[in-house]
Short mmCIF file of C-alpha atoms in Angstrom, two decimals:
data_model
loop_
_atom_site.label_atom_id
_atom_site.label_comp_id
_atom_site.label_asym_id
_atom_site.label_seq_id
_atom_site.Cartn_x
_atom_site.Cartn_y
_atom_site.Cartn_z
CA MET A 1 28.53 -1.86 -35.04
CA LYS A 2 27.25 1.28 -36.25
CA ILE A 3 23.71 0.14 -36.35
CA PHE A 4 23.42 -0.78 -32.87
CA SER A 5 24.40 2.72 -31.70
CA ASN A 6 20.66 3.93 -32.81
CA THR A 7 19.24 2.16 -29.28
CA LEU A 8 16.32 2.27 -31.26
CA LEU A 9 16.90 1.08 -33.77
CA PHE A 10 18.36 -2.17 -32.10
CA LYS A 11 15.42 -2.46 -29.70
CA ARG A 12 13.33 -2.56 -32.70
CA ILE A 13 15.46 -5.37 -34.49
CA THR A 14 15.84 -7.26 -31.10
CA ILE A 15 11.60 -7.03 -31.36
CA LEU A 16 11.58 -8.60 -34.63
CA VAL A 17 13.96 -11.39 -34.17
CA SER A 18 12.70 -12.55 -30.59
CA PHE A 19 9.19 -12.46 -33.09
CA VAL A 20 10.46 -14.85 -35.13
CA ILE A 21 12.02 -16.94 -32.80
CA ILE A 22 9.48 -17.52 -31.33
CA SER A 23 6.94 -17.87 -34.23
CA LEU A 24 9.12 -20.67 -35.88
CA ILE A 25 9.22 -22.44 -32.04
CA LEU A 26 5.57 -22.38 -32.64
CA TRP A 27 5.68 -23.46 -36.45
CA ASN A 28 7.83 -26.56 -35.41
CA THR A 29 5.78 -27.38 -32.78
CA TYR A 30 2.99 -27.17 -34.58
CA THR A 31 4.07 -29.23 -37.55
CA PHE A 32 6.32 -32.01 -34.91
CA PHE A 33 2.69 -32.15 -32.88
CA GLN A 34 -0.03 -32.52 -35.76
CA LYS A 35 3.57 -35.37 -36.97
CA PHE A 36 3.16 -36.99 -33.51
CA LYS A 37 -0.69 -37.29 -33.98
CA TYR A 38 -0.64 -39.11 -37.16
CA GLU A 39 1.84 -41.89 -36.13
CA GLU A 40 -0.60 -42.67 -33.93
CA ARG A 41 -3.12 -42.46 -35.37
CA ILE A 42 -1.98 -44.97 -38.14
CA LYS A 43 -0.98 -47.13 -34.27
CA MET A 44 -4.26 -47.21 -33.13
CA GLU A 45 -5.55 -48.16 -36.51
CA ILE A 46 -2.76 -50.85 -37.08
CA LEU A 47 -4.33 -52.40 -33.98
CA ALA A 48 -7.74 -52.27 -35.28
CA THR A 49 -6.69 -54.57 -37.77
CA ALA A 50 -4.85 -56.99 -35.71
CA LEU A 51 -8.28 -57.14 -33.38
CA LYS A 52 -9.65 -57.76 -36.40
CA GLU A 53 -8.29 -60.68 -37.36
CA ILE A 54 -8.69 -62.47 -33.77
CA THR A 55 -11.80 -62.02 -34.04
CA ALA A 56 -11.67 -63.28 -37.57
CA ASN A 57 -9.78 -65.88 -36.60
CA LYS A 58 -11.36 -67.19 -33.23
CA ASP A 59 -13.07 -70.58 -34.16
CA LEU A 60 -10.30 -71.31 -36.22
CA ASN A 61 -7.38 -73.18 -35.94
CA ALA A 62 -5.04 -69.99 -37.18
CA SER A 63 -1.84 -68.83 -35.51
CA VAL A 64 -3.04 -65.00 -34.08
CA SER A 65 0.76 -64.63 -32.45
CA LEU A 66 1.37 -61.43 -34.08
CA PRO A 67 -1.96 -59.73 -33.59
CA LEU A 68 -1.73 -60.21 -29.86
CA LYS A 69 2.07 -59.00 -30.54
CA ILE A 70 0.74 -55.90 -31.43
CA ILE A 71 -2.49 -55.24 -28.54
CA GLU A 72 0.28 -55.85 -26.33
CA ASN A 73 3.47 -53.59 -27.39
CA ASN A 74 0.38 -50.86 -27.23
CA SER A 75 1.97 -49.72 -24.05
CA ASN A 76 1.69 -45.53 -24.13
CA ILE A 77 -1.59 -44.98 -25.63
CA PRO A 78 -5.20 -45.02 -23.64
CA MET A 79 -7.91 -47.17 -25.47
CA ILE A 80 -11.20 -48.63 -24.80
CA LEU A 81 -12.94 -50.64 -26.71
CA VAL A 82 -17.36 -50.26 -26.72
CA ASP A 83 -19.51 -51.88 -29.42
CA GLU A 84 -22.67 -51.06 -31.22
CA GLU A 85 -24.42 -50.02 -28.11
CA GLY A 86 -21.74 -48.36 -26.95
CA ASP A 87 -21.12 -50.79 -23.91
CA ILE A 88 -17.37 -50.74 -23.13
CA GLU A 89 -15.77 -54.23 -23.56
CA ASN A 90 -12.58 -53.76 -22.67
CA TYR A 91 -9.76 -50.51 -22.50
CA GLN A 92 -6.00 -50.46 -22.34
CA ASN A 93 -3.58 -48.08 -20.16
CA LEU A 94 -6.05 -47.22 -17.89
CA ASP A 95 -5.10 -46.12 -14.60
CA SER A 96 -5.36 -49.56 -12.71
CA VAL A 97 -7.51 -48.54 -9.92
CA LYS A 98 -9.19 -45.43 -10.60
CA ALA A 99 -10.29 -47.67 -13.16
CA LEU A 100 -12.20 -50.05 -11.07
CA SER A 101 -15.15 -47.44 -11.34
CA PRO A 102 -17.30 -46.68 -14.12
CA LYS A 103 -18.18 -42.97 -13.70
CA TYR A 104 -13.90 -42.71 -14.27
CA ILE A 105 -14.08 -44.53 -17.81
CA GLU A 106 -17.16 -42.40 -18.24
CA ASN A 107 -15.45 -39.59 -17.77
CA ILE A 108 -12.36 -41.39 -20.03
CA LEU A 109 -14.29 -41.92 -23.14
CA THR A 110 -16.25 -38.82 -22.90
CA LYS A 111 -12.32 -37.06 -23.47
CA MET A 112 -11.38 -39.28 -25.81
CA LYS A 113 -15.04 -38.53 -28.13
CA SER A 114 -13.55 -34.82 -28.02
CA GLU A 115 -9.85 -35.69 -29.00
CA ASN A 116 -9.95 -38.29 -31.68
CA ALA A 117 -11.90 -39.56 -34.05
CA PRO A 118 -13.36 -43.13 -33.24
CA ILE A 119 -11.40 -46.49 -35.57
CA GLU A 120 -14.40 -48.85 -36.31
CA VAL A 121 -12.99 -52.94 -36.31
CA SER A 122 -15.89 -54.80 -38.23
CA PHE A 123 -16.08 -58.38 -39.60
CA SER A 124 -17.76 -58.21 -42.89
CA GLY A 125 -19.71 -55.52 -41.50
CA GLN A 126 -20.77 -57.35 -38.93
CA ASN A 127 -20.12 -57.14 -34.72
CA LYS A 128 -19.03 -53.10 -35.15
CA GLN A 129 -17.40 -52.25 -32.34
CA TYR A 130 -14.82 -49.00 -32.15
CA ILE A 131 -12.14 -47.79 -30.55
CA TYR A 132 -11.37 -44.49 -29.15
CA TYR A 133 -8.32 -43.03 -27.90
CA ARG A 134 -6.69 -40.44 -26.30
CA ASN A 135 -3.55 -38.63 -27.03
CA SER A 136 -0.44 -40.20 -25.28
CA ASP A 137 0.97 -38.64 -22.29
CA LEU A 138 4.09 -37.78 -24.52
CA LEU A 139 2.57 -36.24 -26.45
CA ASN A 140 0.45 -33.94 -24.11
CA LYS A 141 3.52 -32.82 -22.63
CA LEU A 142 4.45 -32.10 -25.68
CA THR A 143 1.61 -29.16 -26.34
CA TYR A 144 4.16 -27.25 -23.08
CA TYR A 145 7.16 -27.61 -25.44
CA PRO A 146 6.33 -24.53 -27.01
CA LEU A 147 5.52 -22.70 -23.31
CA ALA A 148 9.14 -24.09 -22.16
CA LEU A 149 11.48 -22.88 -25.08
CA ILE A 150 9.45 -18.97 -24.93
CA LEU A 151 9.97 -18.53 -20.99
CA ILE A 152 13.61 -19.77 -21.84
CA LEU A 153 13.62 -17.24 -24.60
CA PHE A 154 11.81 -14.51 -22.57
CA LEU A 155 14.54 -15.15 -20.01
CA PHE A 156 17.36 -14.72 -21.65
CA LEU A 157 15.87 -11.42 -23.61
CA SER A 158 15.31 -10.00 -20.14
CA LEU A 159 18.36 -10.81 -18.61
CA VAL A 160 20.22 -8.82 -21.53
CA TYR A 161 17.73 -6.47 -20.90
CA MET A 162 18.96 -5.91 -17.32
CA PHE A 163 22.81 -6.20 -19.05
CA TYR A 164 21.65 -3.91 -21.20
CA ASN A 165 19.68 -1.50 -19.21
CA SER A 166 22.44 -1.60 -16.41
CA ASN A 167 25.30 -0.21 -18.78
CA LYS A 168 22.91 2.68 -19.48
CA VAL A 169 22.81 3.31 -16.01
CA ALA A 170 26.14 3.01 -15.34
CA GLU A 171 27.22 5.69 -17.40
CA THR A 172 24.29 7.68 -16.95
CA ASN A 173 25.71 7.49 -13.08
CA LYS A 174 29.08 8.07 -13.75
CA LEU A 175 28.30 11.00 -16.31
CA TRP A 176 26.22 13.22 -13.52
CA THR A 177 29.38 12.31 -11.05
CA GLY A 178 31.35 13.86 -13.34
CA MET A 179 29.82 16.96 -13.86
CA ALA A 180 29.17 16.90 -10.05
CA LYS A 181 32.45 17.30 -9.47
CA GLU A 182 33.44 19.93 -12.50
CA THR A 183 30.95 21.17 -10.92
CA ALA A 184 32.35 21.47 -7.62
CA HIS A 185 35.96 22.30 -8.58
CA GLN A 186 34.52 25.35 -11.31
CA ILE A 187 33.22 26.85 -8.70
CA GLY A 188 36.53 26.94 -6.78
CA THR A 189 38.32 29.48 -8.46
CA PRO A 190 35.43 32.25 -8.36
CA LEU A 191 34.99 31.42 -4.67
CA SER A 192 38.69 31.81 -3.38
CA SER A 193 39.00 35.40 -5.61
CA LEU A 194 34.81 36.13 -3.37
CA LEU A 195 36.96 35.13 -0.12
CA GLY A 196 39.71 37.61 -1.63
CA TRP A 197 37.55 40.41 -2.17
CA ILE A 198 35.90 40.13 1.68
CA ALA A 199 38.96 40.23 2.93
CA ILE A 200 39.20 43.59 0.83
CA LEU A 201 36.00 45.24 2.35
CA LYS A 202 37.07 44.37 5.61
CA MET A 203 40.10 46.61 5.42
CA GLU A 204 38.21 49.18 3.59
CA LYS A 205 36.21 49.42 6.69
CA VAL A 206 32.91 48.88 5.10
CA GLU A 207 29.58 48.12 7.53
CA ASP A 208 29.64 45.53 9.14
CA LYS A 209 26.56 43.89 8.20
CA TYR A 210 27.00 44.11 4.75
CA VAL A 211 30.63 41.67 4.72
CA GLU A 212 28.46 39.67 6.85
CA GLU A 213 25.99 38.71 4.40
CA ILE A 214 28.53 37.83 1.82
CA GLU A 215 30.78 35.40 4.09
CA LYS A 216 27.19 33.54 4.53
CA ASP A 217 26.85 33.67 0.80
CA VAL A 218 30.35 32.61 0.43
CA SER A 219 30.18 29.92 2.74
CA ARG A 220 26.49 28.98 0.85
CA LEU A 221 28.65 28.61 -2.03
CA ASN A 222 31.13 26.38 -0.30
CA THR A 223 28.66 23.93 1.07
CA ILE A 224 27.31 23.63 -2.50
CA ALA A 225 31.05 22.28 -3.61
CA ASN A 226 31.50 20.11 -1.55
CA ARG A 227 28.11 18.20 -2.02
CA PHE A 228 28.58 18.54 -5.36
CA SER A 229 32.27 17.57 -4.89
CA LYS A 230 31.33 14.02 -2.88
CA ILE A 231 28.49 12.67 -4.77
CA GLY A 232 29.85 9.40 -6.47
CA SER A 233 31.89 8.84 -3.65
CA THR A 234 30.94 7.47 -0.69
CA PRO A 235 30.65 9.70 2.43
CA GLU A 236 31.64 10.16 5.97
CA LEU A 237 29.09 9.33 8.13
CA LYS A 238 28.99 11.12 12.22
CA LYS A 239 27.41 11.08 15.24
CA GLU A 240 25.09 14.01 14.52
CA ASN A 241 22.70 16.27 16.47
CA ILE A 242 19.71 16.51 13.31
CA VAL A 243 18.30 19.02 14.86
CA ALA A 244 20.40 21.74 15.02
CA ILE A 245 20.94 20.44 11.27
CA THR A 246 17.75 20.12 10.08
CA LYS A 247 16.97 23.68 11.79
CA GLN A 248 20.05 25.06 10.27
CA ALA A 249 18.50 24.27 6.54
CA PHE A 250 15.01 24.93 7.22
CA ASP A 251 16.42 28.84 8.62
CA TYR A 252 18.52 29.40 5.37
CA LEU A 253 15.64 28.98 3.38
CA GLU A 254 12.92 30.51 5.49
CA SER A 255 14.99 34.18 5.34
CA ARG A 256 15.22 33.49 1.26
CA SER A 257 11.64 33.30 1.05
CA SER A 258 8.39 34.50 0.81
CA LYS A 259 7.16 36.49 3.54
CA GLN A 260 3.81 34.98 2.44
CA ILE A 261 4.93 31.87 3.32
CA SER A 262 4.21 30.81 6.60
CA PHE A 263 7.13 28.39 8.14
CA SER A 264 6.62 26.50 11.35
CA PHE A 265 9.39 24.39 13.13
CA ALA A 266 8.47 21.42 15.66
CA SER A 267 10.46 19.02 17.19
CA VAL A 268 9.88 16.99 20.48
CA ASP A 269 13.90 17.25 21.58
CA ASN A 270 16.63 19.80 21.16
CA GLU A 271 19.32 17.21 20.49
CA ILE A 272 18.76 13.97 18.42
CA TYR A 273 21.19 12.34 17.15
CA SER A 274 22.13 9.97 14.54
CA ASN A 275 24.56 9.09 11.60
CA LEU A 276 24.99 11.50 9.27
CA ASN A 277 27.15 13.58 6.22
CA THR A 278 25.82 16.92 7.93
CA GLU A 279 26.05 18.76 3.98
CA LEU A 280 24.11 15.67 2.60
CA PHE A 281 21.57 16.10 4.27
CA GLY A 282 21.01 19.67 4.87
CA TRP A 283 20.71 19.22 0.83
CA VAL A 284 17.71 16.78 1.42
CA ILE A 285 16.60 19.01 3.60
CA GLU A 286 17.07 22.32 1.23
CA ASN A 287 15.64 20.02 -1.98
CA LEU A 288 12.18 19.04 -0.05
CA ILE A 289 11.43 22.60 1.83
CA LYS A 290 12.30 24.18 -1.85
CA ASN A 291 9.40 21.18 -3.63
CA SER A 292 7.31 22.56 -1.23
CA ILE A 293 8.07 25.93 -1.97
CA ASP A 294 7.42 25.71 -5.57
CA ALA A 295 4.55 23.37 -4.80
CA MET A 296 2.76 26.42 -3.10
CA LEU A 297 3.29 29.26 -5.93
CA GLY A 298 4.81 31.51 -2.94
CA LYS A 299 1.96 31.04 -0.39
CA GLY A 300 0.86 28.61 1.87
CA GLU A 301 1.82 27.43 5.11
CA LEU A 302 5.03 25.25 5.67
CA LYS A 303 5.60 22.95 8.52
CA LEU A 304 8.49 20.94 9.77
CA ASN A 305 8.15 18.59 12.53
CA ILE A 306 10.22 15.79 13.70
CA GLU A 307 9.61 12.73 16.03
CA ASN A 308 11.46 10.89 17.89
CA THR A 309 10.62 7.11 19.00
CA SER A 310 12.31 4.10 20.58
CA LYS A 311 14.58 3.52 17.34
CA LYS A 312 13.68 5.44 14.29
CA ILE A 313 14.06 9.53 13.95
CA LYS A 314 10.86 10.25 11.61
CA ILE A 315 11.23 14.00 10.14
CA THR A 316 8.17 15.33 7.98
CA ILE A 317 7.59 18.79 5.89
CA SER A 318 4.44 18.85 5.33
CA ASP A 319 2.67 22.32 2.55
CA THR A 320 -0.35 23.70 1.23
CA GLY A 321 0.05 22.63 -1.96
CA LYS A 322 -0.99 21.70 -5.34
CA GLY A 323 -1.06 18.27 -4.10
CA ILE A 324 0.56 15.22 -6.20
CA PRO A 325 -1.83 12.12 -7.26
CA LYS A 326 -1.25 9.05 -5.95
CA LYS A 327 0.14 7.34 -9.12
CA LEU A 328 3.11 9.30 -9.34
CA PHE A 329 4.17 8.63 -5.56
CA ASN A 330 6.74 6.07 -6.95
CA GLN A 331 7.89 8.02 -9.69
CA ILE A 332 8.65 11.86 -8.70
CA PHE A 333 11.68 9.71 -7.59
CA LYS A 334 13.33 8.67 -10.48
CA PRO A 335 16.04 10.64 -11.86
CA GLY A 336 14.67 13.06 -15.06
CA PHE A 337 10.87 12.70 -13.84
CA THR A 338 9.47 16.30 -13.04
CA THR A 339 6.13 18.33 -13.39
CA LYS A 340 7.75 21.69 -13.48
CA LYS A 341 8.01 23.70 -16.41
CA ARG A 342 12.07 24.57 -15.22
CA GLY A 343 13.51 22.02 -13.50
CA TRP A 344 16.09 18.25 -14.19
CA GLY A 345 13.85 16.77 -12.16
CA LEU A 346 17.01 15.49 -10.01
CA GLY A 347 16.52 17.19 -6.59
CA LEU A 348 13.78 14.50 -5.10
CA SER A 349 16.26 11.60 -7.36
CA LEU A 350 19.66 12.61 -5.30
CA SER A 351 17.15 13.29 -1.89
CA ARG A 352 16.20 9.41 -1.71
CA ARG A 353 19.94 8.62 -3.27
CA ILE A 354 21.27 10.40 0.05
CA VAL A 355 18.92 9.27 2.30
CA SER A 356 18.07 5.78 1.09
CA ASP A 357 22.05 4.74 0.12
CA TYR A 358 23.85 6.57 2.22
CA HIS A 359 21.94 6.91 5.13
CA LYS A 360 19.97 3.87 5.04
CA GLY A 361 17.07 5.55 5.39
CA LYS A 362 13.68 5.91 4.15
CA ILE A 363 12.38 8.74 2.22
CA CYS A 364 8.21 8.57 0.90
CA VAL A 365 5.44 10.51 0.38
CA GLN A 366 3.42 10.02 3.38
CA LYS A 367 0.12 10.87 1.99
CA SER A 368 -1.14 13.95 -0.20
CA GLU A 369 -4.37 15.35 -1.46
CA ILE A 370 -5.06 17.30 -4.96
CA GLY A 371 -5.11 20.91 -3.74
CA LYS A 372 -4.54 20.53 -0.24
CA GLY A 373 -1.00 19.47 0.01
CA THR A 374 1.91 17.43 0.43
CA THR A 375 3.64 15.39 3.10
CA PHE A 376 7.11 14.01 2.94
CA GLU A 377 8.73 11.70 5.54
CA ILE A 378 12.26 10.80 6.09
CA SER A 379 13.29 7.56 8.70
CA LEU A 380 16.52 7.26 10.05
CA ASP A 381 18.13 5.43 12.34
CA ARG A 382 19.19 6.98 16.38
CA VAL A 383 22.29 6.38 17.97
#
């Protein structure tokens, strides 16, 4: 239907319907509770009448079987009978063990006084007695009934929201995957043409250093195309030297960055192996280095360090940029989130997906301080 194509309108309608349902549940439960409470009051008044009949006929040769039957049939409403002086004369439907303690009965009597008004039992205005009673267990349980219904409704709406949200995420992922593959396809056409032009330049004996630089950029474009083509597909992982792959991405960006940035690369070993997809992992390193360069506004210090522990490989990339507030540590990895004036907010999101989903590793903000810089950490299994 057309009305449900408008997401905002659909959400408002859902909230309104949910509010109406909850209101009806609460009102219906309240009405039923009051009706049930009134019926219990009537039962206790009948019981008071039965007590009155027994009191009136205790010295007469009259049958009191019906009043006794009424009293005995009260099996669910706790009650306490007190005299005019407030002394407890009798009780019914209390815990037989706990009732041995006078303090327990006094506490129950106090609760009864707060729940319901007493019912007077007297004969000709003399020998007054009072019946105090408490709501039955069934009535008390009824008070939790709306909470259970609201919880069920909340769980149902949560499932609906999760289903709707998962469909939306799936559609978004499908869209980005399609765009990435189409981008890779579109880049392929000019790449083929550029390779032809490089061959012509070599035939024309153009100076080698110019041709080499062009070949580097063409190779770079080919790498980018391959990266985009792998989005949405399960990449093939091979045992690779993570130091060499990281250093290659590091050197590429260092040679093309501002000379006012001091680059520093350090690794405990020259060869550390892990199961990697070379192109995608190199993309992660480049994304993190680019973010650091942007955060420093083209001036500062950038350090990349590789540590080799017994089971894990840890790569840290530190900068002296503007820093990230702690409350944004997780949000920066969400698709579309960016603090830049220009940007899609996809770099860190893709990086997390590549590291977490494809390489079964972890990526996080290790530490950050406003005005002093940020350190990102990548953790992978070694082989």
